[in-house]
Each structure stands twice: as C-alpha cells, then as structure tokens.
PDB file of C-alpha atoms and ligand atoms in Angstrom:
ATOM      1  CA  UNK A  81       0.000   0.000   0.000  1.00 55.00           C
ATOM      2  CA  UNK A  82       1.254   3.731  -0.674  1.00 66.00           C
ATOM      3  CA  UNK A  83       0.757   5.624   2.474  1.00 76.00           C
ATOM      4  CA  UNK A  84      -1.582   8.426   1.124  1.00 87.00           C
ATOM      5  CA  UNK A  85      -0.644  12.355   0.717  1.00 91.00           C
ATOM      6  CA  UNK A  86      -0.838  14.255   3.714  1.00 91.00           C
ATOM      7  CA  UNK A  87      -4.115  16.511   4.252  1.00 92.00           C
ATOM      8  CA  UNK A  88      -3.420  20.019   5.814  1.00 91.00           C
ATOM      9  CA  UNK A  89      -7.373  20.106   5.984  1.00 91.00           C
ATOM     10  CA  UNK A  90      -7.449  17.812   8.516  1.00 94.00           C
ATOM     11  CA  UNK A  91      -4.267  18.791  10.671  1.00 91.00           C
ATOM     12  CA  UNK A  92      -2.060  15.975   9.347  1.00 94.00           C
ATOM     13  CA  UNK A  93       1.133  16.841  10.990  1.00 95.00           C
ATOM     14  CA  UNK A  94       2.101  13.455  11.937  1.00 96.00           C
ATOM     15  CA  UNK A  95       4.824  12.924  14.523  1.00 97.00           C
ATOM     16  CA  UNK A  96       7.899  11.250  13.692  1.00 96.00           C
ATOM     17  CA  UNK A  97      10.869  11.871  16.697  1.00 97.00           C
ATOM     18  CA  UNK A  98      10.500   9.064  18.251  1.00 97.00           C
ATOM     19  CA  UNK A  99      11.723  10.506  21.408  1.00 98.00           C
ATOM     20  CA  UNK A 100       8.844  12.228  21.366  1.00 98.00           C
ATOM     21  CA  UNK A 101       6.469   9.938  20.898  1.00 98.00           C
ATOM     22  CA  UNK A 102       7.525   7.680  24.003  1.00 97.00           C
ATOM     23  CA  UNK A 103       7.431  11.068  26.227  1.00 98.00           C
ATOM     24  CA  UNK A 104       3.537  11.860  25.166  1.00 98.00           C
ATOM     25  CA  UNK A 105       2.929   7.989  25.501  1.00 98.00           C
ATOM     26  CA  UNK A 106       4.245   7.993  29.144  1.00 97.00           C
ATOM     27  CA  UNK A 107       2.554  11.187  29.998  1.00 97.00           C
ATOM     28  CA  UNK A 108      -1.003   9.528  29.402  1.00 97.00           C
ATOM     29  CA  UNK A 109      -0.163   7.716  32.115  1.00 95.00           C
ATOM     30  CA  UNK A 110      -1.638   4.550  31.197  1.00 97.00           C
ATOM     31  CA  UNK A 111      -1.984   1.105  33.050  1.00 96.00           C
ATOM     32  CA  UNK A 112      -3.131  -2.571  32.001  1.00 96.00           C
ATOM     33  CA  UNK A 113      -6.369  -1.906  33.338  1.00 96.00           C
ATOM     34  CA  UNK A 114      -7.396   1.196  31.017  1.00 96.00           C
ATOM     35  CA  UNK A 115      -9.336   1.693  28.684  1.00 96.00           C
ATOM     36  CA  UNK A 116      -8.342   4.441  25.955  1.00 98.00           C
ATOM     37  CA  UNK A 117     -10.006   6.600  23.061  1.00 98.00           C
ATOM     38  CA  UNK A 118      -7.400   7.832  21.016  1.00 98.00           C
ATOM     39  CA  UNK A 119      -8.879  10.659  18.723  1.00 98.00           C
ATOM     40  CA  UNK A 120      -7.024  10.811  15.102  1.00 98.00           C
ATOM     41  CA  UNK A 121      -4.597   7.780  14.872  1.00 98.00           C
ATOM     42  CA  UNK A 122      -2.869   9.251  12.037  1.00 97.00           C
ATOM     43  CA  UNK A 123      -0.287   6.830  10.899  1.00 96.00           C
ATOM     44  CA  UNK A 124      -0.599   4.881  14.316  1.00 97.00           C
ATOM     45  CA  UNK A 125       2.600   6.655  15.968  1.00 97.00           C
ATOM     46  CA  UNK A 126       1.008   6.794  19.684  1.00 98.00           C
ATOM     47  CA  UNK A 127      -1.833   3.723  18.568  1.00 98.00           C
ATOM     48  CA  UNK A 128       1.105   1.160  18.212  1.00 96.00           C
ATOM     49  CA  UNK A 129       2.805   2.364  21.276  1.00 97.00           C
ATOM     50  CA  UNK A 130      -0.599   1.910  23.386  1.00 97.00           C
ATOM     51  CA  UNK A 131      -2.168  -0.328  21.897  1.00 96.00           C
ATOM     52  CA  UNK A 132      -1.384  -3.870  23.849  1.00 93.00           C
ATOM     53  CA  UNK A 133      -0.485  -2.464  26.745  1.00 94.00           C
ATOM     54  CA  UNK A 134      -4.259  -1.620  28.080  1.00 96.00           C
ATOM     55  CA  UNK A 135      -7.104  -3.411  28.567  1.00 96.00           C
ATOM     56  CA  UNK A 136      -9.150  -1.946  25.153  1.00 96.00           C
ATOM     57  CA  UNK A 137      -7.789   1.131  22.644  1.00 97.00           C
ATOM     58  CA  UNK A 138     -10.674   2.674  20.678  1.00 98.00           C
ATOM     59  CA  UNK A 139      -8.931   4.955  17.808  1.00 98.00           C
ATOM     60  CA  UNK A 140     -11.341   7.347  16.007  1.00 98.00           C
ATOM     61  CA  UNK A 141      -9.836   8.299  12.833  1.00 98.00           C
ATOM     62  CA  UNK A 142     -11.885  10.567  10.106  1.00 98.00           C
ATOM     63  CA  UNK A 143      -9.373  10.045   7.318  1.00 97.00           C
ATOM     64  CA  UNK A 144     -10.655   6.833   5.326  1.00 97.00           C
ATOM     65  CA  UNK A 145      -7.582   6.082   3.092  1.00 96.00           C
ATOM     66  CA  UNK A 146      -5.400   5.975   6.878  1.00 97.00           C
ATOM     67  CA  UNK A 147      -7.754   2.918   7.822  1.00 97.00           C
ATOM     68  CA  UNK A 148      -6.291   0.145   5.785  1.00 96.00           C
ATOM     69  CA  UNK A 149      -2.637   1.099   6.728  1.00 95.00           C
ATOM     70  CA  UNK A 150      -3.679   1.040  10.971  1.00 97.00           C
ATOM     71  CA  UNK A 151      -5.764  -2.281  10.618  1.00 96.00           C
ATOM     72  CA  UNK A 152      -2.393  -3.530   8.896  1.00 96.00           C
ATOM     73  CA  UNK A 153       0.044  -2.116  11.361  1.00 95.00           C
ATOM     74  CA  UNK A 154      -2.662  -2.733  14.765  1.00 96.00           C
ATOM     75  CA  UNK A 155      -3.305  -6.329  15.412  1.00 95.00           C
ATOM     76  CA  UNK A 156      -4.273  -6.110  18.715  1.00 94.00           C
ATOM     77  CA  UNK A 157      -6.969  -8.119  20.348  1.00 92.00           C
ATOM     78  CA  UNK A 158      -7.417  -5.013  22.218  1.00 92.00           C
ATOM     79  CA  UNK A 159      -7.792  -2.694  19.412  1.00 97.00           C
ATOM     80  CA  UNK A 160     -11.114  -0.895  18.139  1.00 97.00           C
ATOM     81  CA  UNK A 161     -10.711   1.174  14.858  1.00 98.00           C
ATOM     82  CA  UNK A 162     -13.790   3.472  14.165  1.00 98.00           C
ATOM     83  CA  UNK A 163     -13.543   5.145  10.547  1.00 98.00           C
ATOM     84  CA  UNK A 164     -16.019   8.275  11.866  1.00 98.00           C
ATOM     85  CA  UNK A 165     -15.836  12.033  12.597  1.00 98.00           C
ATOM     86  CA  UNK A 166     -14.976  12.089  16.091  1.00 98.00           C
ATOM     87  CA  UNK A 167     -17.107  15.628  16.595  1.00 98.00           C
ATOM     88  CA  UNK A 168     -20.334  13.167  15.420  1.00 98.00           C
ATOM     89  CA  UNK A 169     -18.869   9.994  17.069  1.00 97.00           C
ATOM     90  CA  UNK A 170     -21.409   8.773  19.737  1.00 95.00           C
ATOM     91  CA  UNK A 171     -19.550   7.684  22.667  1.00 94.00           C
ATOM     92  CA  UNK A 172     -22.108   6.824  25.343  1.00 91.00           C
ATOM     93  CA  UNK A 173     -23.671   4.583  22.115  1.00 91.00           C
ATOM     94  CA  UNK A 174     -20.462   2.626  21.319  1.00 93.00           C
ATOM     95  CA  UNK A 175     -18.230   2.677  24.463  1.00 93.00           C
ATOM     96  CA  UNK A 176     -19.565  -0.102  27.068  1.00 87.00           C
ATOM     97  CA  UNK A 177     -16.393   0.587  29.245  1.00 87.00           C
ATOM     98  CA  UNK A 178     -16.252   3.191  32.220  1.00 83.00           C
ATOM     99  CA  UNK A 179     -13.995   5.317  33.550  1.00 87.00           C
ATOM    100  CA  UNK A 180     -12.525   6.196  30.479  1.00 94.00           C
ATOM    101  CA  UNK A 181      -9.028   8.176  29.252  1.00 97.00           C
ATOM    102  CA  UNK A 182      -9.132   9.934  26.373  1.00 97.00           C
ATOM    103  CA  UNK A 183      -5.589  11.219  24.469  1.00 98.00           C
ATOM    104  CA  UNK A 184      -4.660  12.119  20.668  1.00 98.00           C
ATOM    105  CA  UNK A 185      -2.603  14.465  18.620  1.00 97.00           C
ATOM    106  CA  UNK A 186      -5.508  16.733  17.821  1.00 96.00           C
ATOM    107  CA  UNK A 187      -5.749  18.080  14.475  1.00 92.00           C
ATOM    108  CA  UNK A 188      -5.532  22.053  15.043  1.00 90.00           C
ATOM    109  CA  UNK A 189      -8.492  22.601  13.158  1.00 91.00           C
ATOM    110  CA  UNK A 190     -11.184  21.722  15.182  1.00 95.00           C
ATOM    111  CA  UNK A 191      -8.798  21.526  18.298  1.00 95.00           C
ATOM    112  CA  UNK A 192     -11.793  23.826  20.333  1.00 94.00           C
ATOM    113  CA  UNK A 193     -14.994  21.641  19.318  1.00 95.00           C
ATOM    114  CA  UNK A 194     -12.979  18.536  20.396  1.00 97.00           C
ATOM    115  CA  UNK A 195     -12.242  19.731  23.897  1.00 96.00           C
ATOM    116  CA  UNK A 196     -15.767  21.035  24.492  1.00 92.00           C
ATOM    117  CA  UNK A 197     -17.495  18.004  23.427  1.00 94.00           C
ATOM    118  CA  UNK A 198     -15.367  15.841  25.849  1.00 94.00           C
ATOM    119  CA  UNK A 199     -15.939  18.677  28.578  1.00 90.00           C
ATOM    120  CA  UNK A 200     -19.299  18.068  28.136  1.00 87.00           C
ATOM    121  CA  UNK A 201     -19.407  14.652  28.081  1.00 89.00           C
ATOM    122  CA  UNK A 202     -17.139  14.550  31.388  1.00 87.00           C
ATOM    123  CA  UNK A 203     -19.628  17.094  32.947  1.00 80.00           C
ATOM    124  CA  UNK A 204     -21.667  15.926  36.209  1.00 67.00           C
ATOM    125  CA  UNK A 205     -24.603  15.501  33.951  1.00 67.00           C
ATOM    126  CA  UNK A 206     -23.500  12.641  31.947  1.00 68.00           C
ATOM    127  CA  UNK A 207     -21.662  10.727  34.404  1.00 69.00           C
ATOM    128  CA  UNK A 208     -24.142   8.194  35.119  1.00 75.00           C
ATOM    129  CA  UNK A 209     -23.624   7.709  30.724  1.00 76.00           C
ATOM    130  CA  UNK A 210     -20.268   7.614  30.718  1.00 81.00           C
ATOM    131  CA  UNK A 211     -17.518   7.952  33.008  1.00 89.00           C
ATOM    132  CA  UNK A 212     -14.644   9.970  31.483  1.00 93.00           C
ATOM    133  CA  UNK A 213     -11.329  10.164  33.770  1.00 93.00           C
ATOM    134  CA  UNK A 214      -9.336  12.612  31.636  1.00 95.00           C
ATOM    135  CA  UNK A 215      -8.415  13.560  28.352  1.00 97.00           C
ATOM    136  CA  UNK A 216      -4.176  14.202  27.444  1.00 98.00           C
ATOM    137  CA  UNK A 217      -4.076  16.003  24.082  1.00 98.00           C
ATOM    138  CA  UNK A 218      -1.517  17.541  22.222  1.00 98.00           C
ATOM    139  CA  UNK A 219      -2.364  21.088  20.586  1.00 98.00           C
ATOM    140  CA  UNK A 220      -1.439  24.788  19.821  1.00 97.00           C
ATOM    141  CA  UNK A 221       0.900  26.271  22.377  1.00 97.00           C
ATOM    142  CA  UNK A 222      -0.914  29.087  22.347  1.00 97.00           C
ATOM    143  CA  UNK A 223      -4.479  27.710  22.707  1.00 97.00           C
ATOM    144  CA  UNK A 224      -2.879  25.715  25.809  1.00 98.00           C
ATOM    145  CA  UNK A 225      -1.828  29.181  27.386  1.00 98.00           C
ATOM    146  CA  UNK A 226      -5.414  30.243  26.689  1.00 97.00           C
ATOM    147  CA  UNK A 227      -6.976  27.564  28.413  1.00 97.00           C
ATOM    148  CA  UNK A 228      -5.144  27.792  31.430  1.00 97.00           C
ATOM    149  CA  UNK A 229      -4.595  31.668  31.749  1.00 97.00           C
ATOM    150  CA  UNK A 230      -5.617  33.061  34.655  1.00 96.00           C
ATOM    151  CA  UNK A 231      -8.020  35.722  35.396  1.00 97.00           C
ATOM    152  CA  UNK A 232      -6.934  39.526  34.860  1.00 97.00           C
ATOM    153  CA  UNK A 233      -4.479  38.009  32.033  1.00 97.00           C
ATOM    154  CA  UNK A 234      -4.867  39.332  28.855  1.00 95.00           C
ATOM    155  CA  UNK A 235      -4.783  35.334  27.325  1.00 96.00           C
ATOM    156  CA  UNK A 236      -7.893  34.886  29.810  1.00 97.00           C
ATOM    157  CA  UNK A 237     -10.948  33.936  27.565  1.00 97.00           C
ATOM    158  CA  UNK A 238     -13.823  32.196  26.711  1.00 95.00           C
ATOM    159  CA  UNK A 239     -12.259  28.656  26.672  1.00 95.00           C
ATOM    160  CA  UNK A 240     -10.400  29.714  29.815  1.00 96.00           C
ATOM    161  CA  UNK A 241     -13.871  30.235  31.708  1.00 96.00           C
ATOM    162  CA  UNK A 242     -15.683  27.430  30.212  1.00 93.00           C
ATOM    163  CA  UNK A 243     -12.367  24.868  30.775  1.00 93.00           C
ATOM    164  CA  UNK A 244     -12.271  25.581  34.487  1.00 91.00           C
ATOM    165  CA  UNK A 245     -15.770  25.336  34.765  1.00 91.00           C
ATOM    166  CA  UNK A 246     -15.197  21.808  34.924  1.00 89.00           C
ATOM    167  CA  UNK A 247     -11.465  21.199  36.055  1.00 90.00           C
ATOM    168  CA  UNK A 248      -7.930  22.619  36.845  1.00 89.00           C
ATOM    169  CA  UNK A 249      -6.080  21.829  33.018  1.00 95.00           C
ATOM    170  CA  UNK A 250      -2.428  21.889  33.005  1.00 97.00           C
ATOM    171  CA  UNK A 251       0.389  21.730  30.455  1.00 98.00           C
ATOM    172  CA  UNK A 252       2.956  19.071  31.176  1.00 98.00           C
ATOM    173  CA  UNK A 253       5.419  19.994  28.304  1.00 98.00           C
ATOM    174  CA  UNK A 254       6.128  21.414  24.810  1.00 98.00           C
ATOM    175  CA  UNK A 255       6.849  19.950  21.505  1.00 98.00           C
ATOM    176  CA  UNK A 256       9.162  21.508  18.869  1.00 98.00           C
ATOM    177  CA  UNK A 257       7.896  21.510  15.282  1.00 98.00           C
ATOM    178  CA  UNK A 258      10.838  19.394  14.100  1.00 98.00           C
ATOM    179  CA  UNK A 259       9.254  16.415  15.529  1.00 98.00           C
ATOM    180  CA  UNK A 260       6.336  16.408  13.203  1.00 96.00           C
ATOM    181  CA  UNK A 261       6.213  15.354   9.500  1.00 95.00           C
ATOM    182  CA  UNK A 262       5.665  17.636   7.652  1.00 94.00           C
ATOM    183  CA  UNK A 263       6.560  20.251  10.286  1.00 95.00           C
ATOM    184  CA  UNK A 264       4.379  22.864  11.415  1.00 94.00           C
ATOM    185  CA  UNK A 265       4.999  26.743  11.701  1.00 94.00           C
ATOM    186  CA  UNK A 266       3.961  26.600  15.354  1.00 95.00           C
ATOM    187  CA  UNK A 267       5.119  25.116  18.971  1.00 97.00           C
ATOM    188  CA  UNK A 268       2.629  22.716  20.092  1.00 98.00           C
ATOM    189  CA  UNK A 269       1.916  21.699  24.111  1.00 98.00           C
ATOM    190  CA  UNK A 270       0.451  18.724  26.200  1.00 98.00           C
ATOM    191  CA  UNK A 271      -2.318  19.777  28.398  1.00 98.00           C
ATOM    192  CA  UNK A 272      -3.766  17.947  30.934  1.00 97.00           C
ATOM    193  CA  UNK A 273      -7.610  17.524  31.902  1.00 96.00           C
ATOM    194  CA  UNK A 274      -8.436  15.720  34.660  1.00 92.00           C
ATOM    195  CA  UNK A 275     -11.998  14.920  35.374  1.00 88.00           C
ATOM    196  CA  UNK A 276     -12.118  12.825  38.438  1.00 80.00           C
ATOM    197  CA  UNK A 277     -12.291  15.897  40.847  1.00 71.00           C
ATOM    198  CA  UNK A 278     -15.537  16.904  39.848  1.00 64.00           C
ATOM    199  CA  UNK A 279     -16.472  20.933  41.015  1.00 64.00           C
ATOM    200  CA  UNK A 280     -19.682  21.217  41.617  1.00 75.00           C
ATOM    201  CA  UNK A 281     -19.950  24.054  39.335  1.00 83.00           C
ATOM    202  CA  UNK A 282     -22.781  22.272  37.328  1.00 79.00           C
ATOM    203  CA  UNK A 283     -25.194  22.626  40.461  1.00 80.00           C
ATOM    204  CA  UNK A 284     -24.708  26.155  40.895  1.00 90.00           C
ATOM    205  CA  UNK A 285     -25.901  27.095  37.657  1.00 93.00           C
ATOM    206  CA  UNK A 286     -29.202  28.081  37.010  1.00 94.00           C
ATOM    207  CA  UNK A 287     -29.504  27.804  33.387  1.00 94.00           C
ATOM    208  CA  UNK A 288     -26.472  26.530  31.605  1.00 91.00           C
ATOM    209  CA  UNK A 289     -26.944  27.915  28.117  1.00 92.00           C
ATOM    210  CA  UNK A 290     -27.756  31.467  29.490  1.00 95.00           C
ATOM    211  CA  UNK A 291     -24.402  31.062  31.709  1.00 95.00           C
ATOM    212  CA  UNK A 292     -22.544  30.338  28.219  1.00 93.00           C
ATOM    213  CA  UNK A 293     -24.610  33.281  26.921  1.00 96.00           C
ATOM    214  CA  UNK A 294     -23.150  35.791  29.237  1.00 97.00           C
ATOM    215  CA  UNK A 295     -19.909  34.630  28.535  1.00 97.00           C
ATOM    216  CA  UNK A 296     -19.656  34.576  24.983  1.00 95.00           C
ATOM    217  CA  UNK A 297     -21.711  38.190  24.496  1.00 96.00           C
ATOM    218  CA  UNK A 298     -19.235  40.042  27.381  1.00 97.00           C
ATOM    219  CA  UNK A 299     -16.109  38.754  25.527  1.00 97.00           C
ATOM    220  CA  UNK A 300     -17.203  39.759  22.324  1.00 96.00           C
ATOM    221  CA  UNK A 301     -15.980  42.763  23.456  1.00 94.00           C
ATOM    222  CA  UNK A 302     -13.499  42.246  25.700  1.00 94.00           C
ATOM    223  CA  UNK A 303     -12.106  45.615  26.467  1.00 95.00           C
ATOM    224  CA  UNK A 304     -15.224  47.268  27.368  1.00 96.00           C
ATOM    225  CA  UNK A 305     -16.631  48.102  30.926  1.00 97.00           C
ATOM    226  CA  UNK A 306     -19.812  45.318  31.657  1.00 97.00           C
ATOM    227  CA  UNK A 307     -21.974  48.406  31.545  1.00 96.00           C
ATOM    228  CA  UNK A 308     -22.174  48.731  27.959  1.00 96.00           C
ATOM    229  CA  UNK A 309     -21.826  44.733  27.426  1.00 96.00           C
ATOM    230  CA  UNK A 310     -24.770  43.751  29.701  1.00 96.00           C
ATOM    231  CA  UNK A 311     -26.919  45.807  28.130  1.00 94.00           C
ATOM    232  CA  UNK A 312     -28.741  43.584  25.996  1.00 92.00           C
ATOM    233  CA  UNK A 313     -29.752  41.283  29.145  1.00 94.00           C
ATOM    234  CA  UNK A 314     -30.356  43.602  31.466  1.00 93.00           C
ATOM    235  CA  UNK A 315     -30.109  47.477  32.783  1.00 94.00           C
ATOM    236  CA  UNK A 316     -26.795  47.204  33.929  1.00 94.00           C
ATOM    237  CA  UNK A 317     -27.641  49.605  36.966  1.00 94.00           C
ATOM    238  CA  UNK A 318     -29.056  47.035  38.135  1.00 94.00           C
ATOM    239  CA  UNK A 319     -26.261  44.566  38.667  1.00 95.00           C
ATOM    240  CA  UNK A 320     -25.397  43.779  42.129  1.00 96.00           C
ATOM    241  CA  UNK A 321     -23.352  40.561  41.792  1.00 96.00           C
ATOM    242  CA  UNK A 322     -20.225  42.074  40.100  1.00 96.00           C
ATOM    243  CA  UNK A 323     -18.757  45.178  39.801  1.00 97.00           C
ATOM    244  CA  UNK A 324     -20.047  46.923  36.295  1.00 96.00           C
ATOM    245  CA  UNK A 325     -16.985  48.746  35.693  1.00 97.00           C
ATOM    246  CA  UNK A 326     -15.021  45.495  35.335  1.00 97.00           C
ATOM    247  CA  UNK A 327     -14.590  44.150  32.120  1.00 98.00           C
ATOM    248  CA  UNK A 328     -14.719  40.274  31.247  1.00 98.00           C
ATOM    249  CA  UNK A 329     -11.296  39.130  31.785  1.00 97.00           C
ATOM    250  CA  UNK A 330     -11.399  40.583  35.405  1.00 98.00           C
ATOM    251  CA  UNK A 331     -14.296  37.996  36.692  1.00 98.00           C
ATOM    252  CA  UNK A 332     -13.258  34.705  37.339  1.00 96.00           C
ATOM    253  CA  UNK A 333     -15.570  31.674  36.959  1.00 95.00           C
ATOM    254  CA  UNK A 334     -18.057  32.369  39.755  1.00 95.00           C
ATOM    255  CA  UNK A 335     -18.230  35.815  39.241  1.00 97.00           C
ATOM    256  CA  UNK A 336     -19.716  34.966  35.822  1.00 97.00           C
ATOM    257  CA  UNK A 337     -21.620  31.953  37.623  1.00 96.00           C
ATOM    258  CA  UNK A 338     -23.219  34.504  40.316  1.00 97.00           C
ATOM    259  CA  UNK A 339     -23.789  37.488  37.662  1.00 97.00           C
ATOM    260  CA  UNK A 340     -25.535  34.952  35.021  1.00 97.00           C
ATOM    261  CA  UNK A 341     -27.578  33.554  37.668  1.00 97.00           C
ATOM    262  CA  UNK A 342     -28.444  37.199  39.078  1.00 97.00           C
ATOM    263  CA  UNK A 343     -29.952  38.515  35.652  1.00 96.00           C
ATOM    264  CA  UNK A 344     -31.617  34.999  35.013  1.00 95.00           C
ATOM    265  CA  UNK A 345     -33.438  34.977  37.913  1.00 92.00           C
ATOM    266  CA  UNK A 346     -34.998  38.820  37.329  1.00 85.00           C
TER     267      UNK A 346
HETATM  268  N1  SAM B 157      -1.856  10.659  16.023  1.00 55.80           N
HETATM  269  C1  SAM B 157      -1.071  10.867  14.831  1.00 55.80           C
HETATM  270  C2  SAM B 157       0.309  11.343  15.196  1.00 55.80           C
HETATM  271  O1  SAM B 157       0.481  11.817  16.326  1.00 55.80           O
HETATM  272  O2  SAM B 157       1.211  11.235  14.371  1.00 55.80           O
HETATM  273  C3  SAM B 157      -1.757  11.870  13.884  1.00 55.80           C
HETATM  274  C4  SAM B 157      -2.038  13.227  14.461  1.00 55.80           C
HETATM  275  S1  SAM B 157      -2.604  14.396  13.290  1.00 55.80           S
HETATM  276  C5  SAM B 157      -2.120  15.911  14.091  1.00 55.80           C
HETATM  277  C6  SAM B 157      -4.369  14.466  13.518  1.00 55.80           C
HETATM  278  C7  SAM B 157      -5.149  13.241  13.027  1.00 55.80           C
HETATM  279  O3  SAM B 157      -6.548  13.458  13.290  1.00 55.80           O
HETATM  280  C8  SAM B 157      -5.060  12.974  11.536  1.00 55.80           C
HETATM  281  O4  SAM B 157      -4.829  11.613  11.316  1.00 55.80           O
HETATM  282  C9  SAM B 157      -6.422  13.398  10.972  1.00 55.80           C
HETATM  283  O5  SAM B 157      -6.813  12.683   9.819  1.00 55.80           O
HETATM  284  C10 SAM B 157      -7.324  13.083  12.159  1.00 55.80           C
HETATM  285  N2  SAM B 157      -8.565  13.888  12.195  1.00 55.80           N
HETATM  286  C11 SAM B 157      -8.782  15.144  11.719  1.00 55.80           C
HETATM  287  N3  SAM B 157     -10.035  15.557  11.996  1.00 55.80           N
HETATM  288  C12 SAM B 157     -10.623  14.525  12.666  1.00 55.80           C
HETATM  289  C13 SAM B 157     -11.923  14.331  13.222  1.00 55.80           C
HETATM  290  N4  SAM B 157     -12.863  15.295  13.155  1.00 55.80           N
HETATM  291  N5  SAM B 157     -12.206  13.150  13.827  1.00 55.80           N
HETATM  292  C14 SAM B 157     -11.265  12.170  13.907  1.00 55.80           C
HETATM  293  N6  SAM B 157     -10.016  12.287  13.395  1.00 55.80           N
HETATM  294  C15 SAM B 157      -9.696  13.451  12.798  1.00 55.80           C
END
C-alpha cells in the first residue's frame, strides 16, 4: 500500500521523533487496566505504542484512506478502529467501558470543538452515561496558554472560563515543530484535563446555556466596561453581583456563575 498524501485540511502533521512519541505515551499515564479513546490515529505513531499495553484502545480516525494502513500495522486483540468524525462519534452509544481516558494528537483545526465536546461529556450531567477520567491532548501552544490563563491576564478567555468550569487543566510539556512530519509553523503543548475531581460548578448554575450566553456576548468585546456589554440582558444599573466597571477578563468563573444567575433569575 502507498501511504496516502498528507491533508493540511485535517491537521495531518504526523509525529515522527520518536523521542517524542515515548514522552507523550508515558505522559497519558496509562496502566493494564485502562481503557483508551485515542482521537485521530494518524499513521498509528502513539496507537502502536498503546495499543497492547491496556485493557481496550478505541482509535477514532476521520481520514478513510489511513484505515487500511492502521488495521495492517494494529493487530491487537485489544484494538477498536472506528472510521467516523470524532465531533459526530457517539460515545455513550459505542463505548460499554467506564472510567474512560481519552488522548490524541488533535488536528488544530477543530482543536476547540474537540475539547468542548469531551468537557461536556465529562460534565456531572453525563456521568451516570459515561464515566470519562481525563483527556491528554496535544495542541497549539498558544491555545494551551489560553486555556489555562488566569483571570486579569490578557490570554484569559472564553475557553479559559468554560475549561475551568469543569477542572484545573495543566500543560505538562512542549513539543518543537521538528518532531512532526511535515513540520508545522507553530510550537505545540500537552495539556492535561483531569476529570475525576468533579467541582460542583454544574449545580450552581441556574440555566447553563444562558451562563454560556453571558460569557460569549461580554467577551465579544473584551475591552469594554460590563456596563455597555450587559446591556442587551439587562439594565446594567441594576447589577449587584459584580462590579459593572469590570470588564470580562477581570471575573473569574463564579463571578460569571453569580452574575448569570443574578440577571436569570430577574
Ligand atoms: N496521532 C497521529 C500522530 O500523532 O502522528 C496523527 C495526528 S494528526 C495531528 C491528527 C489526526 O486526526 C489525523 O490523522 C487526521 O486525519 C485526524 N482527524 C482530523 N479531523 C478529525 C476528526 N474530526 N475526527 C477524527 N479524526 C480526525
């Protein structure tokens, strides 16, 4: 078989240091008794590394000309290959296992969608569905800053509220482009989610899409006061769980938990 041409569409930087590779491997901290979704398989560098060395590996790869050369190169008893867009992959339908880790090489592209779906899925809500432990992912440097930058940081966002809305993430370590084929213009990270401390955010919110709401419509624009921002939810005036004069990178998450709750409930 003739391994296919790479697809910058789908964020096929695939990595090829094998150094590398065995330092990601060991950092999803894997045992025999695991079982593992890997999303985008690629050309199997992390697959073959994990796969017979936990109890079931489920790779999700979107790329059907990739499938032929990973049934060839997995042979695993262990190993599940699923030929499907992981952002329409149904995992509560087609995972019978618990407890679940979750790792890949995420293709940049739809690096954001990924994490929330699996945020969501982790969330207090589904856990009686399907138990996700964490999820170990390699992406962008600098979306990895943004998820974990703290509040009153200028890198503080969106995905930086919504990620620690349901855990601490951290970055372990980075990876130079050289270790990718063919190499990418940018530094990429492993981050770090772990799930089994569950905050009890979930509870304290009153209506979960109008929390998201609040969010997304006060960083829109991020550099203005919440008096002007608010205004399409509520006389600001009004306000008496945050400060109006702060802007949206200054309230961390349960400032926006308290204010979204506050003009809900009016
Ligand atoms: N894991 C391999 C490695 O580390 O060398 C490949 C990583 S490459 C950055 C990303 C992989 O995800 C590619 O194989 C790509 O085809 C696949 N992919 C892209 N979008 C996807 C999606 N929505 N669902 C599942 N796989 C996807």
């Amino acid at each position: 078989m003739t391994f296919p041409k790479l697809k910058k569409s789908l964020g096929q930087n695939f990595l090829k240091d094998e150094f590398y590779v065995s330092k990601i491997v060991e950092s999803f901290n894997l045992k025999e008794t695991d079982t593992v979704l890997e999303i985008g398989p690629g050309g199997g560098a992390l697959t073959k590394r994990i796969s017979g060395k936990v109890k079931k590996l489920y790779a999700v790869e979107i790329d059907q000309r990739l499938i032929e050369n990973l049934e060839n190169k997995i042979t695993d008893d262990d190993f599940v290959l699923i030929n499907e867009d992981f952002l329409k992959f149904d995992l509560v339908a087609n995972i019978a296992e618990d407890n679940i880790k979750i790792v890949g090489n995420l293709p940049y592209h739809v690096t954001s969608p990924i994490i929330f779906k699996v945020m969501e899925l982790a969330s207090e809500v589904n856990k009686d569905k399907l138990k996700i432990q964490s999820l170990t992912i390699m992406i962008q440097k600098e979306v990895a800053e943004r998820i974990v930058a703290k509040v009153n940081t200028k890198a503080y966002g969106v995905i930086s509220v919504f990620t620690r809305f349901f855990c601490e993430p951290e970055i372990l370590f980075d990876i130079p482009p050289e270790a990718f084929f063919p190499k990418p213009k940018i530094v990429s990270s492993i981050i770090r989610f772990n799930f089994s401390v569950g905050n009890g955010n979930l509870q304290k919110v009153e209506d979960m899409s109008f929390f998201r709401k609040v969010v997304k419509t006060t960083f829109l624009n991020r550099r203005k006061m919440l008096r002007n921002t608010l205004k399409p939810f509520i006389e600001p005036e009004l306000v008496k769980s945050v400060e109006i004069t702060k802007r949206p990178e200054n309230l961390s998450v349960d400032d926006f938990i308290n204010l979204s709750n506050e003009i809900f409930l009016k």
